[in-house]
Amino acid sequence: MAYYEVPVLPDFDYGEIVKQFKLEAESRLQQQDYTGALRDYNQALELACKIPYSNTTEEIPKILCNRSMVRLKLKKYDEAMSDANFSIRDFPYWIKGYWRGSNVLKETGQIERAVDILNDGLAACIIYSAPKEEQVILFVEMSTLLCQNKKSTLNRNLQIPRDDAIKARIIQRLILNKSWENISYLVTGVYPGNNMDLAGCFSDLDFSFVHVGNLLKQTSVSQKKSWGIQLAIALLRNGASYEQMELGVGQAAIHIGVQDALETGSIIFLKFLLGTYIDTSAKKDMINSNGDTAIHVVIKTGETNGTFGEAILRLLINNGCKFSHKDMSGKLPIEYLKPTDQGYTLLQTVNNGPDSINTLDKRLQKTHKHQQSKNTVDVSWLPKMPLFKPQYDKCRKCEDELEMSKQTIDNRPAKTYISMAKVIQERSHDKTKHQKIVDEMLTMITESIAKTLNPEIPKPLLKIMYKQYLQIVNGLLKGENWTQLVVVVDEYRKCHGKMELPEYAKRIKLSSVIMHSSMKGSHQLLINIITSMLKSGAEMENEGKICIQAAVQENQFKILETLFSHGACPSHLSVKQGDTPVHAALSIAVEKDKGK
């Protein structure tokens, strides 16, 4: 029933009185007098319902939404939800009603219903041409709830903005809230949670307005390792400014990459920067505020005696970073090393070329003019080996994705499958090199699925080429991962049709499936698996004799009916030596009565 009704005294100016009650309620809210505010809103609503309808198109829903907020403060959840519902039902164009309703549901832990009501609000925004800001508010709240949701999917047809301008405003709002985890959810789909409903839905947006420096400053090391660096790479690939990143962090890109590598134990971001932005000698040999080059920084940490520190040093040298510059103390990087150090050996075997000899670091001239004469470095003792400078190739990103996948596949398999599927589907890269990456990814996916009792197969993985998906199927066949195999096949058929993978089970010995250790005690699961295989090319040897014997041996009596219905001959049924099939059937019936 609506709150408003036919006006009783249309000539009386209720509007002014309503206004006074609202002002009084707002004053009480500031004093946190929620009981008094509720009383004022009750009075305001009662009087507003007496005003002609044409004058209350905004007044009543405003009061309802405000009263819902007050009732929520007072923990009167049912009444607060009732106000929100009345606003939504009678004034669906007043978008704030959906917002208030979601607040109540969120407070009471009903996250799925809260998402539903926000989704309805987004639909109403389109129907009633609501201001864009309303869409931004609702979508930010919905994405935040889903980002925190533990379920992998809520299976909804969610309202995702199509307008890039609205998407940009949503990202800007999340940046303002420092909700980088939420942004990662929308942009890359990589984040600590499990929900996939909105994962990666903003991946194609132009992020030239995003300052990656803020991301790097406002996230912890653990967050960078988990999802932050992958988000930074995605933003930079899609238009974010490298220069703004340097300005925001207060360091050159080469030092940002090295610092990240040392903190996180991963060289992915450093490799990405070297392969994209750090493409000149000036950028590679930038010094930090202490007057150190990137090579100085790595060596001074003492990490070069370890495998990872040496890997960073080797990466810098192979990409053209020079080690002939001195720091503010007038020392070369090698002077901080002992002859027994791994880094010392590495520097001895590399020659930066004649252009690096006798080069003065001009950036140090202003502060250390007295050291200029010392900057002529004798490196004639170095062996004349050309420096290997890898050329940028299209598969570099694929290699980065492979390394990232190795780190995430155990903890976030479904999301990692999605990222890997994009690489697997790539067709324009170097065939030989890319195929090796694809083969390794398919092997990783197969091994990951094999370790999961009930694997989730995301849609992007189902969209890879048939022969590639068949590699996963064959890998599970080889490993005798029967449960996972049927899941993989069933999901593919749901996506592409029941006739796909028609004979995947042609070479499977059903008796080995029945006797497999994973099937012990799993009667219904075994029935489902055997049924699927019999419909997909599997055959029973010797009229099913071996399968029947295997079923009896493993006490898998329930599978016998399935075998018989698919052509196994009952005359082969025997429980004890000398049994006739009838005796055996009676024995099995007794066992089934016992629950076997």
mmCIF file of N, CA and C in Angstrom, residues 275-354:
data_model
loop_
_atom_site.group_PDB
_atom_site.id
_atom_site.type_symbol
_atom_site.label_atom_id
_atom_site.label_comp_id
_atom_site.label_asym_id
_atom_site.label_seq_id
_atom_site.Cartn_x
_atom_site.Cartn_y
_atom_site.Cartn_z
ATOM 1 N N GLY A 275 61.204 -3.967 -21.046
ATOM 2 C CA GLY A 275 60.725 -4.347 -22.375
ATOM 3 C C GLY A 275 59.814 -3.330 -23.026
ATOM 4 N N THR A 276 59.403 -2.315 -22.269
ATOM 5 C CA THR A 276 58.462 -1.343 -22.832
ATOM 6 C C THR A 276 58.990 0.088 -22.760
ATOM 7 N N TYR A 277 59.152 0.597 -21.573
ATOM 8 C CA TYR A 277 59.441 2.025 -21.387
ATOM 9 C C TYR A 277 60.933 2.344 -21.289
ATOM 10 N N ILE A 278 61.677 1.505 -20.587
ATOM 11 C CA ILE A 278 63.101 1.796 -20.360
ATOM 12 C C ILE A 278 63.880 1.348 -21.590
ATOM 13 N N ASP A 279 63.880 2.193 -22.611
ATOM 14 C CA ASP A 279 64.430 1.796 -23.907
ATOM 15 C C ASP A 279 65.615 2.637 -24.366
ATOM 16 N N THR A 280 66.123 3.512 -23.514
ATOM 17 C CA THR A 280 67.288 4.325 -23.879
ATOM 18 C C THR A 280 68.337 4.230 -22.783
ATOM 19 N N SER A 281 69.574 4.563 -23.138
ATOM 20 C CA SER A 281 70.663 4.528 -22.154
ATOM 21 C C SER A 281 70.386 5.479 -20.994
ATOM 22 N N ALA A 282 69.816 6.632 -21.329
ATOM 23 C CA ALA A 282 69.527 7.615 -20.278
ATOM 24 C C ALA A 282 68.579 7.043 -19.234
ATOM 25 N N LYS A 283 67.542 6.339 -19.675
ATOM 26 C CA LYS A 283 66.573 5.759 -18.740
ATOM 27 C C LYS A 283 67.174 4.590 -17.967
ATOM 28 N N LYS A 284 68.051 3.830 -18.626
ATOM 29 C CA LYS A 284 68.639 2.652 -17.987
ATOM 30 C C LYS A 284 69.658 3.025 -16.915
ATOM 31 N N ASP A 285 70.338 4.157 -17.111
ATOM 32 C CA ASP A 285 71.425 4.523 -16.207
ATOM 33 C C ASP A 285 71.076 5.692 -15.289
ATOM 34 N N MET A 286 69.788 5.933 -15.085
ATOM 35 C CA MET A 286 69.362 6.993 -14.170
ATOM 36 C C MET A 286 69.860 6.693 -12.755
ATOM 37 N N ILE A 287 70.204 7.752 -12.032
ATOM 38 C CA ILE A 287 70.634 7.579 -10.644
ATOM 39 C C ILE A 287 69.502 7.981 -9.710
ATOM 40 N N ASN A 288 69.543 7.423 -8.510
ATOM 41 C CA ASN A 288 68.529 7.786 -7.519
ATOM 42 C C ASN A 288 69.021 8.952 -6.665
ATOM 43 N N SER A 289 68.291 9.273 -5.627
ATOM 44 C CA SER A 289 68.640 10.437 -4.795
ATOM 45 C C SER A 289 69.964 10.251 -4.062
ATOM 46 N N ASN A 290 70.432 9.004 -3.960
ATOM 47 C CA ASN A 290 71.721 8.735 -3.318
ATOM 48 C C ASN A 290 72.872 8.707 -4.316
ATOM 49 N N GLY A 291 72.554 8.966 -5.590
ATOM 50 C CA GLY A 291 73.585 8.966 -6.616
ATOM 51 C C GLY A 291 73.939 7.588 -7.127
ATOM 52 N N ASP A 292 73.086 6.599 -6.858
ATOM 53 C CA ASP A 292 73.353 5.222 -7.274
ATOM 54 C C ASP A 292 72.618 4.873 -8.556
ATOM 55 N N THR A 293 73.279 4.123 -9.424
ATOM 56 C CA THR A 293 72.588 3.529 -10.565
ATOM 57 C C THR A 293 71.853 2.291 -10.070
ATOM 58 N N ALA A 294 71.037 1.708 -10.932
ATOM 59 C CA ALA A 294 70.296 0.501 -10.544
ATOM 60 C C ALA A 294 71.253 -0.623 -10.173
ATOM 61 N N ILE A 295 72.374 -0.724 -10.900
ATOM 62 C CA ILE A 295 73.348 -1.783 -10.601
ATOM 63 C C ILE A 295 73.982 -1.547 -9.233
ATOM 64 N N HIS A 296 74.300 -0.297 -8.908
ATOM 65 C CA HIS A 296 74.804 0.020 -7.567
ATOM 66 C C HIS A 296 73.811 -0.446 -6.498
ATOM 67 N N VAL A 297 72.533 -0.138 -6.711
ATOM 68 C CA VAL A 297 71.494 -0.456 -5.722
ATOM 69 C C VAL A 297 71.457 -1.950 -5.447
ATOM 70 N N VAL A 298 71.449 -2.746 -6.512
ATOM 71 C CA VAL A 298 71.364 -4.202 -6.351
ATOM 72 C C VAL A 298 72.588 -4.729 -5.614
ATOM 73 N N ILE A 299 73.765 -4.257 -6.002
ATOM 74 C CA ILE A 299 75.001 -4.753 -5.388
ATOM 75 C C ILE A 299 75.089 -4.344 -3.919
ATOM 76 N N LYS A 300 74.681 -3.124 -3.601
ATOM 77 C CA LYS A 300 74.787 -2.645 -2.219
ATOM 78 C C LYS A 300 73.833 -3.359 -1.265
ATOM 79 N N THR A 301 72.802 -3.993 -1.798
ATOM 80 C CA THR A 301 71.903 -4.763 -0.926
ATOM 81 C C THR A 301 72.550 -6.056 -0.459
ATOM 82 N N GLY A 302 73.608 -6.470 -1.158
ATOM 83 C CA GLY A 302 74.254 -7.735 -0.815
ATOM 84 C C GLY A 302 73.538 -8.946 -1.357
ATOM 85 N N GLU A 303 72.516 -8.709 -2.182
ATOM 86 C CA GLU A 303 71.708 -9.817 -2.694
ATOM 87 C C GLU A 303 72.385 -10.580 -3.830
ATOM 88 N N THR A 304 73.448 -10.023 -4.399
ATOM 89 C CA THR A 304 74.019 -10.647 -5.602
ATOM 90 C C THR A 304 74.715 -11.968 -5.326
ATOM 91 N N ASN A 305 74.922 -12.302 -4.058
ATOM 92 C CA ASN A 305 75.488 -13.615 -3.751
ATOM 93 C C ASN A 305 74.436 -14.710 -3.797
ATOM 94 N N GLY A 306 73.181 -14.303 -3.870
ATOM 95 C CA GLY A 306 72.098 -15.270 -3.995
ATOM 96 C C GLY A 306 71.653 -15.404 -5.441
ATOM 97 N N THR A 307 70.924 -16.452 -5.719
ATOM 98 C CA THR A 307 70.472 -16.703 -7.090
ATOM 99 C C THR A 307 69.577 -15.589 -7.595
ATOM 100 N N PHE A 308 68.668 -15.105 -6.741
ATOM 101 C CA PHE A 308 67.720 -14.085 -7.199
ATOM 102 C C PHE A 308 68.416 -12.753 -7.447
ATOM 103 N N GLY A 309 69.298 -12.345 -6.525
ATOM 104 C CA GLY A 309 70.027 -11.092 -6.714
ATOM 105 C C GLY A 309 70.872 -11.118 -7.970
ATOM 106 N N GLU A 310 71.496 -12.254 -8.223
ATOM 107 C CA GLU A 310 72.298 -12.389 -9.444
ATOM 108 C C GLU A 310 71.409 -12.310 -10.679
ATOM 109 N N ALA A 311 70.187 -12.855 -10.572
ATOM 110 C CA ALA A 311 69.252 -12.806 -11.707
ATOM 111 C C ALA A 311 68.874 -11.360 -12.034
ATOM 112 N N ILE A 312 68.668 -10.534 -10.994
ATOM 113 C CA ILE A 312 68.359 -9.114 -11.227
ATOM 114 C C ILE A 312 69.540 -8.429 -11.908
ATOM 115 N N LEU A 313 70.737 -8.676 -11.383
ATOM 116 C CA LEU A 313 71.940 -8.055 -11.944
ATOM 117 C C LEU A 313 72.136 -8.469 -13.397
ATOM 118 N N ARG A 314 71.948 -9.744 -13.673
ATOM 119 C CA ARG A 314 72.107 -10.244 -15.044
ATOM 120 C C ARG A 314 71.067 -9.615 -15.969
ATOM 121 N N LEU A 315 69.837 -9.470 -15.469
ATOM 122 C CA LEU A 315 68.773 -8.864 -16.273
ATOM 123 C C LEU A 315 69.125 -7.420 -16.632
ATOM 124 N N LEU A 316 69.642 -6.678 -15.661
ATOM 125 C CA LEU A 316 70.017 -5.283 -15.918
ATOM 126 C C LEU A 316 71.137 -5.190 -16.951
ATOM 127 N N ILE A 317 72.157 -6.018 -16.790
ATOM 128 C CA ILE A 317 73.297 -5.974 -17.712
ATOM 129 C C ILE A 317 72.886 -6.408 -19.113
ATOM 130 N N ASN A 318 72.110 -7.467 -19.202
ATOM 131 C CA ASN A 318 71.670 -7.963 -20.508
ATOM 132 C C ASN A 318 70.786 -6.966 -21.237
ATOM 133 N N ASN A 319 70.157 -6.074 -20.481
ATOM 134 C CA ASN A 319 69.300 -5.064 -21.109
ATOM 135 C C ASN A 319 70.015 -3.729 -21.299
ATOM 136 N N GLY A 320 71.335 -3.724 -21.128
ATOM 137 C CA GLY A 320 72.113 -2.544 -21.493
ATOM 138 C C GLY A 320 72.412 -1.563 -20.388
ATOM 139 N N CYS A 321 72.146 -1.908 -19.135
ATOM 140 C CA CYS A 321 72.507 -1.011 -18.032
ATOM 141 C C CYS A 321 74.032 -1.059 -17.837
ATOM 142 N N LYS A 322 74.661 0.100 -17.811
ATOM 143 C CA LYS A 322 76.125 0.161 -17.755
ATOM 144 C C LYS A 322 76.623 0.090 -16.317
ATOM 145 N N PHE A 323 77.777 -0.563 -16.164
ATOM 146 C CA PHE A 323 78.351 -0.681 -14.825
ATOM 147 C C PHE A 323 79.647 0.117 -14.704
ATOM 148 N N SER A 324 79.856 1.068 -15.624
ATOM 149 C CA SER A 324 81.087 1.867 -15.598
ATOM 150 C C SER A 324 80.881 3.241 -14.964
ATOM 151 N N HIS A 325 79.693 3.493 -14.400
ATOM 152 C CA HIS A 325 79.435 4.753 -13.707
ATOM 153 C C HIS A 325 79.839 4.640 -12.239
ATOM 154 N N LYS A 326 80.342 5.732 -11.712
ATOM 155 C CA LYS A 326 80.690 5.783 -10.294
ATOM 156 C C LYS A 326 79.557 6.424 -9.494
ATOM 157 N N ASP A 327 79.492 6.061 -8.222
ATOM 158 C CA ASP A 327 78.492 6.676 -7.354
ATOM 159 C C ASP A 327 79.075 7.925 -6.692
ATOM 160 N N MET A 328 78.366 8.481 -5.726
ATOM 161 C CA MET A 328 78.825 9.715 -5.079
ATOM 162 C C MET A 328 80.110 9.513 -4.276
ATOM 163 N N SER A 329 80.418 8.270 -3.949
ATOM 164 C CA SER A 329 81.671 7.982 -3.245
ATOM 165 C C SER A 329 82.811 7.738 -4.219
ATOM 166 N N GLY A 330 82.516 7.862 -5.498
ATOM 167 C CA GLY A 330 83.537 7.669 -6.523
ATOM 168 C C GLY A 330 83.862 6.216 -6.790
ATOM 169 N N LYS A 331 82.940 5.305 -6.444
ATOM 170 C CA LYS A 331 83.200 3.878 -6.620
ATOM 171 C C LYS A 331 82.358 3.286 -7.741
ATOM 172 N N LEU A 332 82.974 2.360 -8.459
ATOM 173 C CA LEU A 332 82.246 1.570 -9.450
ATOM 174 C C LEU A 332 81.468 0.478 -8.724
ATOM 175 N N PRO A 333 80.431 -0.069 -9.346
ATOM 176 C CA PRO A 333 79.689 -1.163 -8.704
ATOM 177 C C PRO A 333 80.580 -2.326 -8.292
ATOM 178 N N ILE A 334 81.562 -2.667 -9.142
ATOM 179 C CA ILE A 334 82.393 -3.843 -8.864
ATOM 180 C C ILE A 334 83.273 -3.650 -7.632
ATOM 181 N N GLU A 335 83.520 -2.385 -7.262
ATOM 182 C CA GLU A 335 84.365 -2.112 -6.106
ATOM 183 C C GLU A 335 83.674 -2.449 -4.786
ATOM 184 N N TYR A 336 82.375 -2.692 -4.831
ATOM 185 C CA TYR A 336 81.636 -3.093 -3.628
ATOM 186 C C TYR A 336 81.572 -4.617 -3.492
ATOM 187 N N LEU A 337 82.231 -5.305 -4.412
ATOM 188 C CA LEU A 337 82.179 -6.764 -4.422
ATOM 189 C C LEU A 337 83.549 -7.358 -4.123
ATOM 190 N N LYS A 338 83.552 -8.555 -3.573
ATOM 191 C CA LYS A 338 84.776 -9.312 -3.374
ATOM 192 C C LYS A 338 84.981 -10.239 -4.567
ATOM 193 N N PRO A 339 86.212 -10.589 -4.866
ATOM 194 C CA PRO A 339 86.462 -11.502 -5.996
ATOM 195 C C PRO A 339 85.731 -12.831 -5.868
ATOM 196 N N THR A 340 85.354 -13.187 -4.628
ATOM 197 C CA THR A 340 84.645 -14.461 -4.427
ATOM 198 C C THR A 340 83.137 -14.336 -4.624
ATOM 199 N N ASP A 341 82.649 -13.104 -4.758
ATOM 200 C CA ASP A 341 81.207 -12.885 -4.927
ATOM 201 C C ASP A 341 80.756 -13.282 -6.325
ATOM 202 N N GLN A 342 79.516 -13.789 -6.406
ATOM 203 C CA GLN A 342 78.968 -14.179 -7.710
ATOM 204 C C GLN A 342 78.847 -12.983 -8.642
ATOM 205 N N GLY A 343 78.437 -11.841 -8.096
ATOM 206 C CA GLY A 343 78.279 -10.645 -8.914
ATOM 207 C C GLY A 343 79.594 -10.182 -9.515
ATOM 208 N N TYR A 344 80.689 -10.388 -8.780
ATOM 209 C CA TYR A 344 82.013 -9.996 -9.272
ATOM 210 C C TYR A 344 82.359 -10.787 -10.534
ATOM 211 N N THR A 345 82.113 -12.077 -10.486
ATOM 212 C CA THR A 345 82.386 -12.929 -11.652
ATOM 213 C C THR A 345 81.543 -12.506 -12.842
ATOM 214 N N LEU A 346 80.292 -12.169 -12.572
ATOM 215 C CA LEU A 346 79.393 -11.764 -13.654
ATOM 216 C C LEU A 346 79.885 -10.488 -14.330
ATOM 217 N N LEU A 347 80.283 -9.495 -13.538
ATOM 218 C CA LEU A 347 80.758 -8.236 -14.118
ATOM 219 C C LEU A 347 82.063 -8.425 -14.886
ATOM 220 N N GLN A 348 82.880 -9.378 -14.458
ATOM 221 C CA GLN A 348 84.133 -9.630 -15.159
ATOM 222 C C GLN A 348 83.915 -10.201 -16.554
ATOM 223 N N THR A 349 82.816 -10.884 -16.741
ATOM 224 C CA THR A 349 82.580 -11.561 -18.023
ATOM 225 C C THR A 349 81.777 -10.730 -19.003
ATOM 226 N N VAL A 350 81.488 -9.491 -18.647
ATOM 227 C CA VAL A 350 80.668 -8.649 -19.520
ATOM 228 C C VAL A 350 81.410 -7.361 -19.848
ATOM 229 N N ASN A 351 81.329 -6.946 -21.098
ATOM 230 C CA ASN A 351 81.939 -5.680 -21.508
ATOM 231 C C ASN A 351 80.860 -4.800 -22.087
ATOM 232 N N ASN A 352 80.692 -3.624 -21.518
ATOM 233 C CA ASN A 352 79.635 -2.734 -21.996
ATOM 234 C C ASN A 352 79.933 -2.088 -23.336
ATOM 235 N N GLY A 353 81.121 -2.308 -23.904
ATOM 236 C CA GLY A 353 81.436 -1.710 -25.210
ATOM 237 C C GLY A 353 82.219 -0.433 -25.045
ATOM 238 N N PRO A 354 82.902 -0.002 -26.127
ATOM 239 C CA PRO A 354 83.775 1.165 -26.042
ATOM 240 C C PRO A 354 83.063 2.457 -25.722
#
